[in-house]
Amino acid sequence: GGVSSRDGALRIGFTNNPPNLIPPTALPDMHGTPRCRVVPVPEEVCLPGAEMEFWLNYASLVLIRGTDRKKYCMKAKELSLNEPLYVFLDLCGNTSAVRLLGSRKGARTSCPDELLHSKSLTDSDATTVSSEKVHSDTRRVLREASTWRARFAPSYVNSPVYTQGPDPTKCTQTTTNRNLQNRNLQLSMEEMDVTFLLRVFQCQHLSSSKVHVIIRRKQLLKSAIIAMSSSNFHWTKTPHIEFVGEEAFDNGGPRREFFRLLMIEVQSSLGIFEGKPGHLFFTYDQSALQQHKYKQAGKLVAWSVAHGGPGLKALDPCLYLLMCDQDTQLADFDWRLIPDADVQEKVQKILSCRTSEHLCALQRELGDWICDCGFPGIYGPKISIQDLPKIYSYIVKHYIYLRVSSMVVQFMEGMNSYGGLWDTVKANWIDFLPIFTNMNEPISRNSFTALFQINWSREGTKSREEEEETVYYWELVLRMIEDKKTELSFRELLAFITATDEVPALGFPQKPSINFYHPDRHGCRLPYASTCMMGLFLPRGVKSQAELNAMLLRAVRDSAGFGKT
């Protein structure tokens, strides 16, 4: 909805709509404008001379970080990072000037020289927006943006200080490890902070020695647990993975595949999680608790994350926030995500209450159960229909978190036994969102193509001509994947080439490559991959996209492991 122009000291809007298509009447609130979101920034962040960074991530969160490194998190739905993204600045409160400092990643900058849309710019070269009468004549600027930095100039407008928060779902995060503020690693501001945090964690805890780990693919989880219980095992050593019966020297590929498969096994085979994909909750299993399975799971997750592997990427976001001691709005929690059908039926009855008569019937039928869920006030004399959202919130929190608190604590203890990793996660919960929750980060054709370098033959040769023909059809196959006209997917193809279906938080050790080979004169040699060197080998002189698609599909689906691709 719309926000009063007097909320905060600055308002930041994001939109996928090209500026020339936004009607002037929609500014500044953009209330009701599709694919737009305007969020106010707190007064305390916009002090004179302060610098601020702000960006949008795949979880549809606007992240704002002030000079003191404190982060503010605000929900911003209906926006896509797979389309051009523009930012809208609205000066209000006691803010009179903002200088956009920009950010750069490679050759791309978030503050291009050309102005896409502006009103009343006093210094276009310095990209400064200023105003003498903030409330009566607000100045705005729309520019293509990713991560932006802004410095607030001294303000001389005497305006009252407003205490209203920036958003009902606002959360804050402060990094408690002050040593991390001394950044010895120069990272682009567009990189996830989790990259820096994990690199520091590795520098502090991991050693250069290796530990040999033998894995039986059909009993991967059991093999991993046995390896962890070995006398020579230590989580700080780099695991050297050997899959039984598969000829491959671990130069990174087997380790990436092992951790990817291990995280799948932890979710599905250990028996400590339940729920729908992307919305997993801890099971209430006292036997598993006594066997320390939750602690075991925490150790396995920490082992993977510490060595550059994936995390769970499957916890329900509300559960993750509660585990990190963050407030979350549970009144809008989707009851269909609750794994227990009986609980689903009961909460539906709560949500269906409309009258005082319904409430009395609810007290008679479910009053004792609601009391057991931590809300004895259901029998209070002042209880009314207006209290039902609060009752629903208490029940959801009880079921997904408080009821299984012993299991959650044991999982955290397991992670903390490996370098206190959960404490790092909890102190930097926003940055670790993509490690523990499914943020549905899509792989686009452009981002997939940008991952690879092509190792061409010398120009002017017949081999080069045949390679260009193959790459032409390779691009057409990628377009087929994008248009969902083939059974292949980008994640499946990426796993075939690199042994992981996503770009790791720490990135790949080197750039994946596309290479070529001469096809056999008799028969058809399928494309193949080396996951350690992260190289895909394609035949020269492919004659059609249908041919290459069929070859890739067969190669990917028939591959069974290392030494068999």
Coordinates of C-alpha atoms in Angstrom, one line a residue:
G1 CA 0.0 0.0 0.0
G2 CA 0.9 3.7 -0.1
V3 CA 3.1 5.2 2.5
S4 CA 2.9 8.8 3.8
S5 CA 5.5 11.0 2.3
R6 CA 6.4 12.1 5.8
D7 CA 7.4 8.6 6.9
G8 CA 11.2 8.4 7.5
A9 CA 13.8 10.7 6.0
L10 CA 14.1 9.0 2.6
R11 CA 12.0 6.6 0.7
I12 CA 13.5 4.1 -1.7
G13 CA 11.4 2.5 -4.4
F14 CA 12.2 -0.4 -6.8
T15 CA 10.4 -1.1 -10.0
N16 CA 10.8 -3.3 -13.1
N17 CA 8.8 -0.8 -15.1
P18 CA 10.8 1.4 -17.5
P19 CA 10.8 5.0 -16.3
N20 CA 9.2 6.3 -19.5
L21 CA 6.2 4.0 -18.9
I22 CA 5.5 5.3 -15.3
P23 CA 2.8 8.0 -15.4
P24 CA 3.7 11.2 -13.6
T25 CA 0.5 10.9 -11.5
A26 CA 2.0 7.6 -10.0
L27 CA 4.9 9.5 -8.4
P28 CA 5.9 9.5 -5.6
D29 CA 3.9 6.8 -3.8
M30 CA 3.3 4.5 -6.8
H31 CA 0.3 3.3 -4.9
G32 CA -1.4 0.5 -6.9
T33 CA 1.3 0.6 -9.6
P34 CA 2.2 -3.1 -10.5
R35 CA 5.8 -4.3 -10.0
C36 CA 6.7 -1.3 -7.8
R37 CA 7.5 -1.1 -4.1
V38 CA 8.4 2.0 -2.0
V39 CA 9.8 1.6 1.4
P40 CA 10.7 4.4 3.9
V41 CA 14.2 4.5 5.5
P42 CA 14.4 5.2 9.2
E43 CA 15.5 8.6 10.4
E44 CA 18.5 7.2 12.3
V45 CA 20.0 5.8 9.1
C46 CA 19.8 9.2 7.3
L47 CA 22.0 11.3 9.6
P48 CA 24.0 14.2 7.9
G49 CA 27.1 12.8 6.2
A50 CA 26.1 9.2 6.7
E51 CA 26.7 6.6 4.0
M52 CA 24.2 3.9 3.2
E53 CA 24.0 0.8 0.9
F54 CA 20.7 -0.6 -0.4
W55 CA 19.9 -3.5 -2.6
L56 CA 17.2 -6.1 -3.5
N57 CA 17.8 -9.8 -3.2
Y58 CA 16.1 -13.0 -4.5
A59 CA 14.0 -13.3 -1.4
S60 CA 12.2 -10.1 -2.3
L61 CA 13.9 -8.3 0.6
V62 CA 15.1 -4.7 0.4
L63 CA 18.3 -4.6 2.4
I64 CA 19.6 -1.3 3.8
R65 CA 22.9 -1.0 5.6
G66 CA 24.0 2.1 7.4
T67 CA 27.4 3.4 8.4
D68 CA 27.3 1.4 11.6
R69 CA 26.9 -1.8 9.6
K70 CA 23.4 -2.4 11.0
K71 CA 21.0 -3.9 8.5
Y72 CA 17.3 -3.1 8.0
C73 CA 15.2 -5.7 6.1
M74 CA 12.0 -4.9 4.4
K75 CA 9.7 -7.1 2.3
A76 CA 9.2 -6.1 -1.3
K77 CA 7.2 -8.5 -3.4
E78 CA 6.3 -8.5 -7.1
L79 CA 9.8 -7.6 -8.2
S80 CA 12.1 -9.6 -10.4
L81 CA 15.9 -9.6 -10.6
N82 CA 15.8 -11.3 -14.0
E83 CA 14.5 -8.1 -15.6
P84 CA 16.0 -4.5 -15.6
L85 CA 15.6 -3.0 -12.2
Y86 CA 15.2 0.7 -11.5
V87 CA 15.4 2.6 -8.3
F88 CA 13.3 5.6 -7.2
L89 CA 14.5 8.0 -4.5
D90 CA 12.0 10.3 -2.7
L91 CA 13.4 12.8 -0.3
C92 CA 11.2 13.6 2.7
G93 CA 11.5 14.4 6.4
N94 CA 14.6 16.4 7.2
T95 CA 16.6 15.1 4.2
S96 CA 17.6 17.9 1.7
A97 CA 20.3 16.2 -0.5
V98 CA 21.5 12.8 -1.4
R99 CA 24.7 12.0 -3.4
L100 CA 24.6 8.6 -5.3
L101 CA 28.1 7.0 -5.0
G102 CA 27.3 4.0 -7.1
S103 CA 28.9 0.6 -7.1
R104 CA 30.7 -1.5 -9.7
K105 CA 31.0 -5.2 -10.5
G106 CA 33.4 -5.9 -13.3
A107 CA 32.5 -3.6 -16.1
R108 CA 29.0 -2.9 -14.9
T109 CA 28.0 0.0 -12.7
S110 CA 24.8 0.7 -10.8
C111 CA 25.0 4.4 -11.6
P112 CA 25.3 4.8 -15.4
D113 CA 26.3 8.2 -16.8
E114 CA 23.2 8.7 -18.7
L115 CA 20.2 9.8 -16.7
L116 CA 17.2 7.6 -17.4
H117 CA 14.6 9.8 -15.8
S118 CA 15.0 12.7 -13.4
K119 CA 13.4 15.9 -12.0
S120 CA 15.3 18.9 -10.7
L121 CA 18.8 17.5 -10.7
T122 CA 21.2 20.2 -9.5
D123 CA 24.4 18.4 -10.5
S124 CA 23.9 15.6 -13.0
D125 CA 27.6 14.7 -13.2
A126 CA 27.8 14.1 -9.5
T127 CA 24.3 12.6 -9.5
T128 CA 23.2 14.7 -6.6
V129 CA 19.5 15.3 -5.8
S130 CA 18.7 18.4 -3.7
S131 CA 15.7 20.3 -2.5
E132 CA 15.1 23.5 -0.5
K133 CA 11.5 22.8 0.1
V134 CA 11.3 19.1 0.8
H135 CA 7.7 18.8 1.8
S136 CA 6.2 21.0 -0.9
D137 CA 8.4 20.1 -3.8
T138 CA 9.9 16.6 -3.4
R139 CA 12.8 15.7 -5.8
R140 CA 13.0 12.3 -7.3
V141 CA 15.3 10.3 -9.5
L142 CA 14.9 7.0 -11.3
R143 CA 18.0 5.1 -12.5
E144 CA 19.0 1.6 -13.4
A145 CA 20.4 0.1 -10.3
S146 CA 21.7 -3.0 -8.5
T147 CA 23.5 -2.3 -5.2
W148 CA 23.7 1.5 -4.5
R149 CA 25.5 3.6 -2.0
A150 CA 24.3 7.0 -0.9
R151 CA 25.8 9.7 1.2
F152 CA 23.5 12.1 3.0
A153 CA 24.5 15.8 2.9
P154 CA 24.0 18.0 5.9
S155 CA 20.4 19.1 6.3
Y156 CA 19.1 22.4 7.4
V157 CA 15.4 21.7 7.2
N158 CA 13.8 21.7 10.6
S159 CA 11.3 18.9 10.5
P160 CA 9.9 16.8 13.3
V161 CA 11.4 13.4 13.9
Y162 CA 9.0 10.6 13.1
T163 CA 9.2 7.4 15.2
Q164 CA 7.2 5.2 12.9
G165 CA 9.2 2.1 11.7
P166 CA 9.9 1.7 8.0
D167 CA 7.6 -1.4 7.6
P168 CA 5.6 -3.7 9.8
T169 CA 7.9 -6.6 8.8
K170 CA 11.1 -4.6 9.5
C171 CA 13.8 -6.7 11.1
T172 CA 17.3 -5.7 12.0
Q173 CA 20.6 -7.5 12.0
T174 CA 23.9 -6.5 13.6
T175 CA 27.1 -8.4 13.0
T176 CA 28.6 -9.1 16.4
N177 CA 32.0 -10.1 15.3
R178 CA 33.8 -6.8 15.1
N179 CA 36.8 -8.4 13.4
L180 CA 34.7 -8.8 10.3
Q181 CA 34.5 -5.1 9.9
N182 CA 38.2 -5.0 9.1
R183 CA 37.8 -6.3 5.6
N184 CA 41.1 -7.6 4.3
L185 CA 39.3 -9.2 1.3
Q186 CA 38.1 -6.6 -1.2
L187 CA 34.7 -7.7 -2.3
S188 CA 32.3 -6.0 -4.7
M189 CA 29.3 -4.6 -2.9
E190 CA 27.1 -6.6 -5.1
E191 CA 28.5 -9.9 -3.8
M192 CA 26.6 -11.6 -1.0
D193 CA 28.1 -10.9 2.4
V194 CA 27.9 -14.7 3.0
T195 CA 30.8 -15.0 0.6
F196 CA 33.0 -12.8 2.8
L197 CA 31.7 -14.4 6.0
L198 CA 32.5 -17.9 4.8
R199 CA 35.9 -17.0 3.6
V200 CA 36.8 -15.5 7.0
F201 CA 35.4 -18.6 8.7
Q202 CA 37.6 -20.8 6.5
C203 CA 40.7 -18.7 7.2
Q204 CA 40.0 -19.0 10.9
H205 CA 39.2 -22.7 11.2
L206 CA 40.2 -24.8 8.2
S207 CA 43.7 -26.4 7.8
S208 CA 45.7 -27.2 4.7
S209 CA 45.7 -30.9 5.5
K210 CA 43.3 -33.4 4.0
V211 CA 41.2 -36.3 5.2
H212 CA 40.5 -39.3 3.0
V213 CA 36.7 -40.1 2.9
I214 CA 35.4 -43.3 1.2
I215 CA 31.8 -43.0 0.1
R216 CA 29.5 -45.8 -1.1
R217 CA 27.0 -44.0 -3.4
K218 CA 24.1 -46.3 -2.5
Q219 CA 24.7 -45.6 1.2
L220 CA 25.9 -42.1 1.0
L221 CA 24.5 -40.8 4.3
K222 CA 25.7 -43.9 6.2
S223 CA 29.1 -43.6 4.7
A224 CA 29.4 -40.0 5.7
I225 CA 28.4 -40.7 9.3
I226 CA 30.9 -43.5 9.5
A227 CA 33.6 -41.2 8.1
M228 CA 32.8 -38.6 10.7
S229 CA 33.2 -41.1 13.5
S230 CA 36.6 -42.2 12.3
S231 CA 39.6 -41.5 14.6
N232 CA 41.5 -39.6 12.0
F233 CA 38.6 -37.4 10.9
H234 CA 38.5 -33.8 11.8
W235 CA 36.0 -31.3 10.2
T236 CA 38.8 -28.7 9.7
K237 CA 40.6 -31.0 7.2
T238 CA 39.7 -30.7 3.5
P239 CA 37.7 -33.9 2.6
H240 CA 39.2 -35.9 -0.2
I241 CA 36.2 -37.9 -1.6
E242 CA 36.5 -41.3 -3.2
F243 CA 33.3 -42.9 -4.6
V244 CA 33.6 -46.7 -4.4
G245 CA 33.9 -48.2 -7.9
E246 CA 34.4 -44.9 -9.7
E247 CA 37.7 -43.8 -11.1
A248 CA 38.2 -40.2 -10.3
F249 CA 40.8 -38.2 -8.5
D250 CA 39.2 -35.6 -6.2
N251 CA 40.2 -32.2 -7.6
G252 CA 37.0 -30.7 -6.5
G253 CA 34.3 -32.4 -8.6
P254 CA 33.7 -35.5 -6.4
R255 CA 33.6 -33.2 -3.3
R256 CA 31.0 -30.9 -4.8
E257 CA 28.8 -33.8 -5.8
F258 CA 29.2 -35.5 -2.4
F259 CA 28.1 -32.4 -0.5
R260 CA 25.2 -31.8 -2.9
L261 CA 23.9 -35.3 -2.5
L262 CA 24.6 -35.3 1.2
M263 CA 22.3 -32.3 1.8
I264 CA 19.6 -34.1 -0.1
E265 CA 20.1 -37.2 2.1
V266 CA 20.0 -35.1 5.3
Q267 CA 16.7 -33.7 4.3
S268 CA 15.0 -36.9 3.2
S269 CA 16.7 -39.9 4.9
L270 CA 17.7 -38.9 8.4
G271 CA 14.1 -38.7 9.6
I272 CA 14.4 -35.3 11.4
F273 CA 12.5 -33.2 8.9
E274 CA 9.0 -33.1 7.6
G275 CA 6.9 -30.9 5.3
K276 CA 6.8 -29.7 1.8
P277 CA 9.9 -29.0 -0.3
G278 CA 11.2 -25.5 0.6
H279 CA 9.1 -25.5 3.8
L280 CA 10.7 -28.2 6.0
F281 CA 10.1 -28.3 9.8
F282 CA 11.7 -30.4 12.5
T283 CA 10.0 -33.6 13.4
Y284 CA 9.0 -34.2 17.0
D285 CA 10.8 -37.5 17.6
Q286 CA 12.1 -38.2 21.1
S287 CA 13.8 -41.4 19.9
A288 CA 15.8 -39.4 17.3
L289 CA 16.6 -36.8 19.9
Q290 CA 18.0 -39.5 22.2
Q291 CA 20.1 -40.9 19.3
H292 CA 21.4 -37.3 18.7
K293 CA 20.2 -37.4 15.1
Y294 CA 19.4 -33.6 15.2
K295 CA 23.0 -32.9 16.3
Q296 CA 24.3 -35.2 13.7
A297 CA 22.4 -33.3 11.0
G298 CA 23.8 -30.0 12.3
K299 CA 27.3 -31.4 12.0
L300 CA 26.7 -32.6 8.5
V301 CA 25.3 -29.2 7.4
A302 CA 28.1 -27.3 9.0
W303 CA 30.7 -29.7 7.4
S304 CA 29.2 -28.9 3.9
V305 CA 28.9 -25.2 4.4
A306 CA 32.4 -24.8 5.9
H307 CA 34.0 -26.5 2.9
G308 CA 32.1 -24.5 0.3
G309 CA 29.2 -27.0 -0.2
P310 CA 25.5 -26.2 -0.2
G311 CA 23.4 -25.7 2.9
L312 CA 20.0 -27.1 3.5
K313 CA 18.2 -24.5 1.3
A314 CA 14.9 -26.1 2.5
L315 CA 13.9 -24.7 5.9
D316 CA 10.6 -22.9 6.1
P317 CA 11.5 -19.1 6.2
C318 CA 9.3 -18.5 9.3
L319 CA 11.0 -21.4 11.1
Y320 CA 14.4 -20.0 10.1
L321 CA 13.6 -16.5 11.4
L322 CA 12.4 -18.0 14.7
M323 CA 15.6 -20.0 15.0
C324 CA 17.5 -16.8 14.6
D325 CA 15.5 -15.0 17.3
Q326 CA 13.8 -12.7 14.8
D327 CA 10.2 -11.6 15.0
T328 CA 8.1 -12.8 12.1
Q329 CA 4.4 -12.2 11.2
L330 CA 2.7 -15.6 11.7
A331 CA -0.9 -14.3 11.4
D332 CA -0.5 -14.8 7.6
F333 CA 1.2 -18.2 7.8
D334 CA -0.2 -20.6 5.2
W335 CA -1.9 -23.4 7.3
R336 CA -1.5 -25.8 4.3
L337 CA 2.3 -25.9 5.0
I338 CA 1.6 -27.6 8.4
P339 CA 2.5 -31.3 7.9
D340 CA -0.1 -32.7 10.4
A341 CA -3.5 -33.0 8.9
D342 CA -5.2 -33.0 12.3
V343 CA -3.6 -29.6 13.2
Q344 CA -4.6 -28.3 9.7
E345 CA -8.2 -29.1 10.4
K346 CA -8.1 -27.5 13.8
V347 CA -6.5 -24.2 12.7
Q348 CA -9.0 -24.0 9.8
K349 CA -11.8 -24.0 12.4
I350 CA -10.0 -21.1 14.2
L351 CA -9.7 -19.2 10.9
S352 CA -13.3 -19.8 10.0
C353 CA -14.7 -18.1 13.1
R354 CA -16.8 -15.1 12.2
T355 CA -19.2 -14.5 15.0
S356 CA -19.3 -14.6 18.8
E357 CA -21.4 -17.8 18.5
H358 CA -18.6 -19.4 16.5
L359 CA -16.1 -18.4 19.1
C360 CA -18.1 -20.0 21.9
A361 CA -18.3 -23.2 19.8
L362 CA -14.5 -23.0 19.4
Q363 CA -14.0 -22.7 23.1
R364 CA -16.1 -25.8 23.7
E365 CA -14.5 -27.9 21.0
L366 CA -10.9 -26.8 20.9
G367 CA -10.4 -24.7 24.1
D368 CA -8.3 -27.2 26.0
W369 CA -6.1 -27.9 22.9
I370 CA -5.6 -24.1 22.4
C371 CA -4.5 -23.9 26.1
D372 CA -2.0 -26.7 25.6
C373 CA -0.6 -24.7 22.6
G374 CA 0.3 -21.9 25.0
F375 CA -2.8 -19.7 25.0
P376 CA -4.8 -20.2 28.2
G377 CA -6.5 -16.8 27.5
I378 CA -8.9 -18.6 25.2
Y379 CA -11.2 -18.9 28.2
G380 CA -10.7 -15.2 29.3
P381 CA -13.8 -13.1 29.7
K382 CA -12.5 -10.4 27.3
I383 CA -11.7 -12.8 24.5
S384 CA -13.2 -11.7 21.2
I385 CA -13.2 -12.4 17.4
Q386 CA -10.5 -9.7 17.1
D387 CA -8.1 -12.0 19.0
L388 CA -8.3 -14.9 16.5
P389 CA -5.2 -13.8 14.5
K390 CA -3.2 -13.6 17.7
I391 CA -4.5 -17.1 18.7
Y392 CA -3.6 -18.5 15.3
S393 CA -0.1 -17.0 15.5
Y394 CA 0.5 -18.6 19.0
I395 CA -0.6 -22.0 17.7
V396 CA 1.6 -21.8 14.6
K397 CA 4.6 -20.7 16.7
H398 CA 4.0 -23.5 19.2
Y399 CA 3.7 -26.2 16.5
I400 CA 6.6 -25.2 14.2
Y401 CA 9.0 -24.0 16.8
L402 CA 8.3 -24.2 20.6
R403 CA 7.0 -27.8 20.4
V404 CA 10.3 -29.0 18.8
S405 CA 12.6 -26.6 20.7
S406 CA 14.7 -29.4 22.1
M407 CA 15.3 -30.7 18.5
V408 CA 16.1 -27.2 17.2
V409 CA 18.6 -26.6 20.1
Q410 CA 20.3 -30.0 19.4
F411 CA 20.6 -29.1 15.7
M412 CA 22.2 -25.7 16.6
E413 CA 24.6 -27.5 19.0
G414 CA 25.6 -29.7 16.2
M415 CA 26.4 -26.8 13.9
N416 CA 28.2 -24.9 16.7
S417 CA 30.4 -27.9 17.4
Y418 CA 32.1 -27.1 14.1
G419 CA 33.6 -23.7 14.8
G420 CA 30.5 -22.1 16.3
L421 CA 29.0 -21.8 12.8
W422 CA 25.5 -21.4 14.0
D423 CA 26.4 -18.4 16.1
T424 CA 27.8 -16.9 12.9
V425 CA 24.6 -17.7 11.0
K426 CA 22.4 -16.2 13.8
A427 CA 24.4 -13.0 13.9
N428 CA 24.2 -12.7 10.1
W429 CA 20.9 -14.3 9.4
I430 CA 20.0 -12.1 6.4
D431 CA 23.3 -13.0 4.6
F432 CA 22.7 -16.8 5.3
L433 CA 19.1 -16.8 4.0
P434 CA 20.1 -18.4 0.7
I435 CA 22.0 -21.1 2.6
F436 CA 19.1 -22.3 4.7
T437 CA 16.0 -21.4 2.8
N438 CA 14.8 -21.9 -0.7
M439 CA 14.9 -18.5 -2.2
N440 CA 13.9 -19.8 -5.7
E441 CA 16.8 -18.2 -7.3
P442 CA 16.3 -19.0 -11.0
I443 CA 19.1 -19.7 -13.4
S444 CA 18.5 -17.7 -16.5
R445 CA 19.9 -18.4 -20.0
N446 CA 22.1 -15.2 -19.8
S447 CA 23.5 -16.0 -16.3
F448 CA 24.1 -19.6 -17.3
T449 CA 26.0 -18.6 -20.5
A450 CA 28.0 -16.0 -18.5
L451 CA 29.4 -18.8 -16.3
F452 CA 31.4 -20.4 -19.2
Q453 CA 34.5 -19.6 -21.3
I454 CA 34.8 -21.2 -24.7
N455 CA 38.2 -22.7 -25.6
W456 CA 38.2 -22.0 -29.3
S457 CA 40.6 -23.3 -31.9
R458 CA 42.7 -20.9 -33.9
E459 CA 40.7 -18.5 -36.2
G460 CA 40.6 -19.4 -39.8
T461 CA 40.9 -23.1 -39.3
K462 CA 38.3 -25.8 -40.2
S463 CA 38.1 -26.8 -36.6
R464 CA 37.2 -23.2 -35.6
E465 CA 34.5 -23.1 -38.3
E466 CA 33.0 -26.4 -37.0
E467 CA 33.2 -25.2 -33.4
E468 CA 31.2 -22.0 -34.2
E469 CA 28.6 -24.2 -35.9
T470 CA 28.3 -26.3 -32.7
V471 CA 28.1 -23.2 -30.4
Y472 CA 25.4 -21.8 -32.6
Y473 CA 23.2 -24.9 -31.9
W474 CA 24.4 -24.9 -28.3
E475 CA 22.9 -21.4 -27.9
L476 CA 19.6 -22.6 -29.5
V477 CA 19.4 -25.5 -27.1
L478 CA 19.9 -23.1 -24.2
R479 CA 17.0 -21.1 -25.6
M480 CA 14.9 -24.3 -25.7
I481 CA 15.7 -24.9 -22.0
E482 CA 14.7 -21.3 -21.2
D483 CA 11.4 -21.7 -23.2
K484 CA 10.8 -25.1 -21.5
K485 CA 10.8 -26.9 -24.9
T486 CA 13.1 -29.7 -23.8
E487 CA 13.3 -32.0 -20.7
L488 CA 16.7 -30.5 -19.9
S489 CA 17.1 -27.9 -17.2
F490 CA 19.9 -25.4 -16.5
R491 CA 20.4 -26.9 -13.0
E492 CA 20.6 -30.4 -14.4
L493 CA 23.1 -29.4 -17.1
L494 CA 25.2 -27.4 -14.5
A495 CA 25.3 -30.5 -12.2
F496 CA 26.5 -32.6 -15.2
I497 CA 29.4 -30.2 -15.8
T498 CA 30.4 -29.1 -12.4
A499 CA 28.8 -31.7 -10.0
T500 CA 26.7 -29.0 -8.3
D501 CA 23.3 -27.6 -9.5
E502 CA 24.0 -24.1 -8.3
V503 CA 26.9 -21.6 -8.1
P504 CA 28.4 -22.1 -4.7
A505 CA 28.4 -19.2 -2.2
L506 CA 32.2 -19.1 -2.5
G507 CA 32.0 -19.3 -6.3
F508 CA 33.8 -21.9 -8.5
P509 CA 37.6 -22.3 -8.1
Q510 CA 37.9 -21.5 -11.8
K511 CA 35.6 -20.6 -14.7
P512 CA 33.8 -23.6 -16.2
S513 CA 34.7 -24.1 -19.9
I514 CA 33.2 -25.4 -23.1
N515 CA 35.7 -27.5 -25.1
F516 CA 35.4 -29.5 -28.4
Y517 CA 36.3 -32.9 -29.8
H518 CA 36.2 -34.5 -33.3
P519 CA 33.2 -36.9 -33.5
D520 CA 33.9 -40.5 -34.3
R521 CA 33.6 -41.5 -37.9
H522 CA 31.6 -44.6 -37.0
G523 CA 28.9 -44.3 -34.3
C524 CA 28.2 -41.3 -32.1
R525 CA 30.3 -40.3 -29.2
L526 CA 28.1 -38.3 -26.8
P527 CA 29.1 -35.0 -25.1
Y528 CA 31.0 -35.6 -21.9
A529 CA 32.1 -33.6 -18.9
S530 CA 35.0 -33.4 -16.5
T531 CA 33.6 -32.2 -13.3
C532 CA 37.0 -31.6 -11.7
M533 CA 38.2 -29.2 -14.4
M534 CA 34.5 -28.2 -14.9
G535 CA 34.6 -28.6 -18.6
L536 CA 31.9 -29.7 -21.1
F537 CA 33.1 -31.3 -24.3
L538 CA 30.9 -30.9 -27.4
P539 CA 31.4 -32.5 -30.8
R540 CA 32.5 -30.2 -33.6
G541 CA 30.2 -29.8 -36.6
V542 CA 26.8 -30.4 -35.0
K543 CA 24.2 -30.2 -37.7
S544 CA 21.0 -29.2 -35.8
Q545 CA 19.8 -28.1 -32.4
A546 CA 17.5 -31.2 -32.3
E547 CA 20.6 -33.4 -32.7
L548 CA 22.6 -31.6 -30.0
N549 CA 19.6 -31.5 -27.6
A550 CA 19.1 -35.3 -28.0
M551 CA 22.8 -35.9 -27.4
L552 CA 22.9 -33.7 -24.3
L553 CA 19.8 -35.2 -22.9
R554 CA 21.1 -38.8 -23.3
A555 CA 24.5 -37.9 -21.9
V556 CA 23.1 -36.1 -18.8
R557 CA 20.4 -38.7 -18.1
D558 CA 22.7 -41.8 -18.7
S559 CA 25.6 -40.5 -16.6
A560 CA 25.8 -42.5 -13.3
G561 CA 28.8 -41.0 -11.6
F562 CA 32.4 -40.2 -11.9
G563 CA 34.3 -42.2 -14.5
K564 CA 31.0 -43.0 -16.2
T565 CA 30.2 -39.8 -18.1

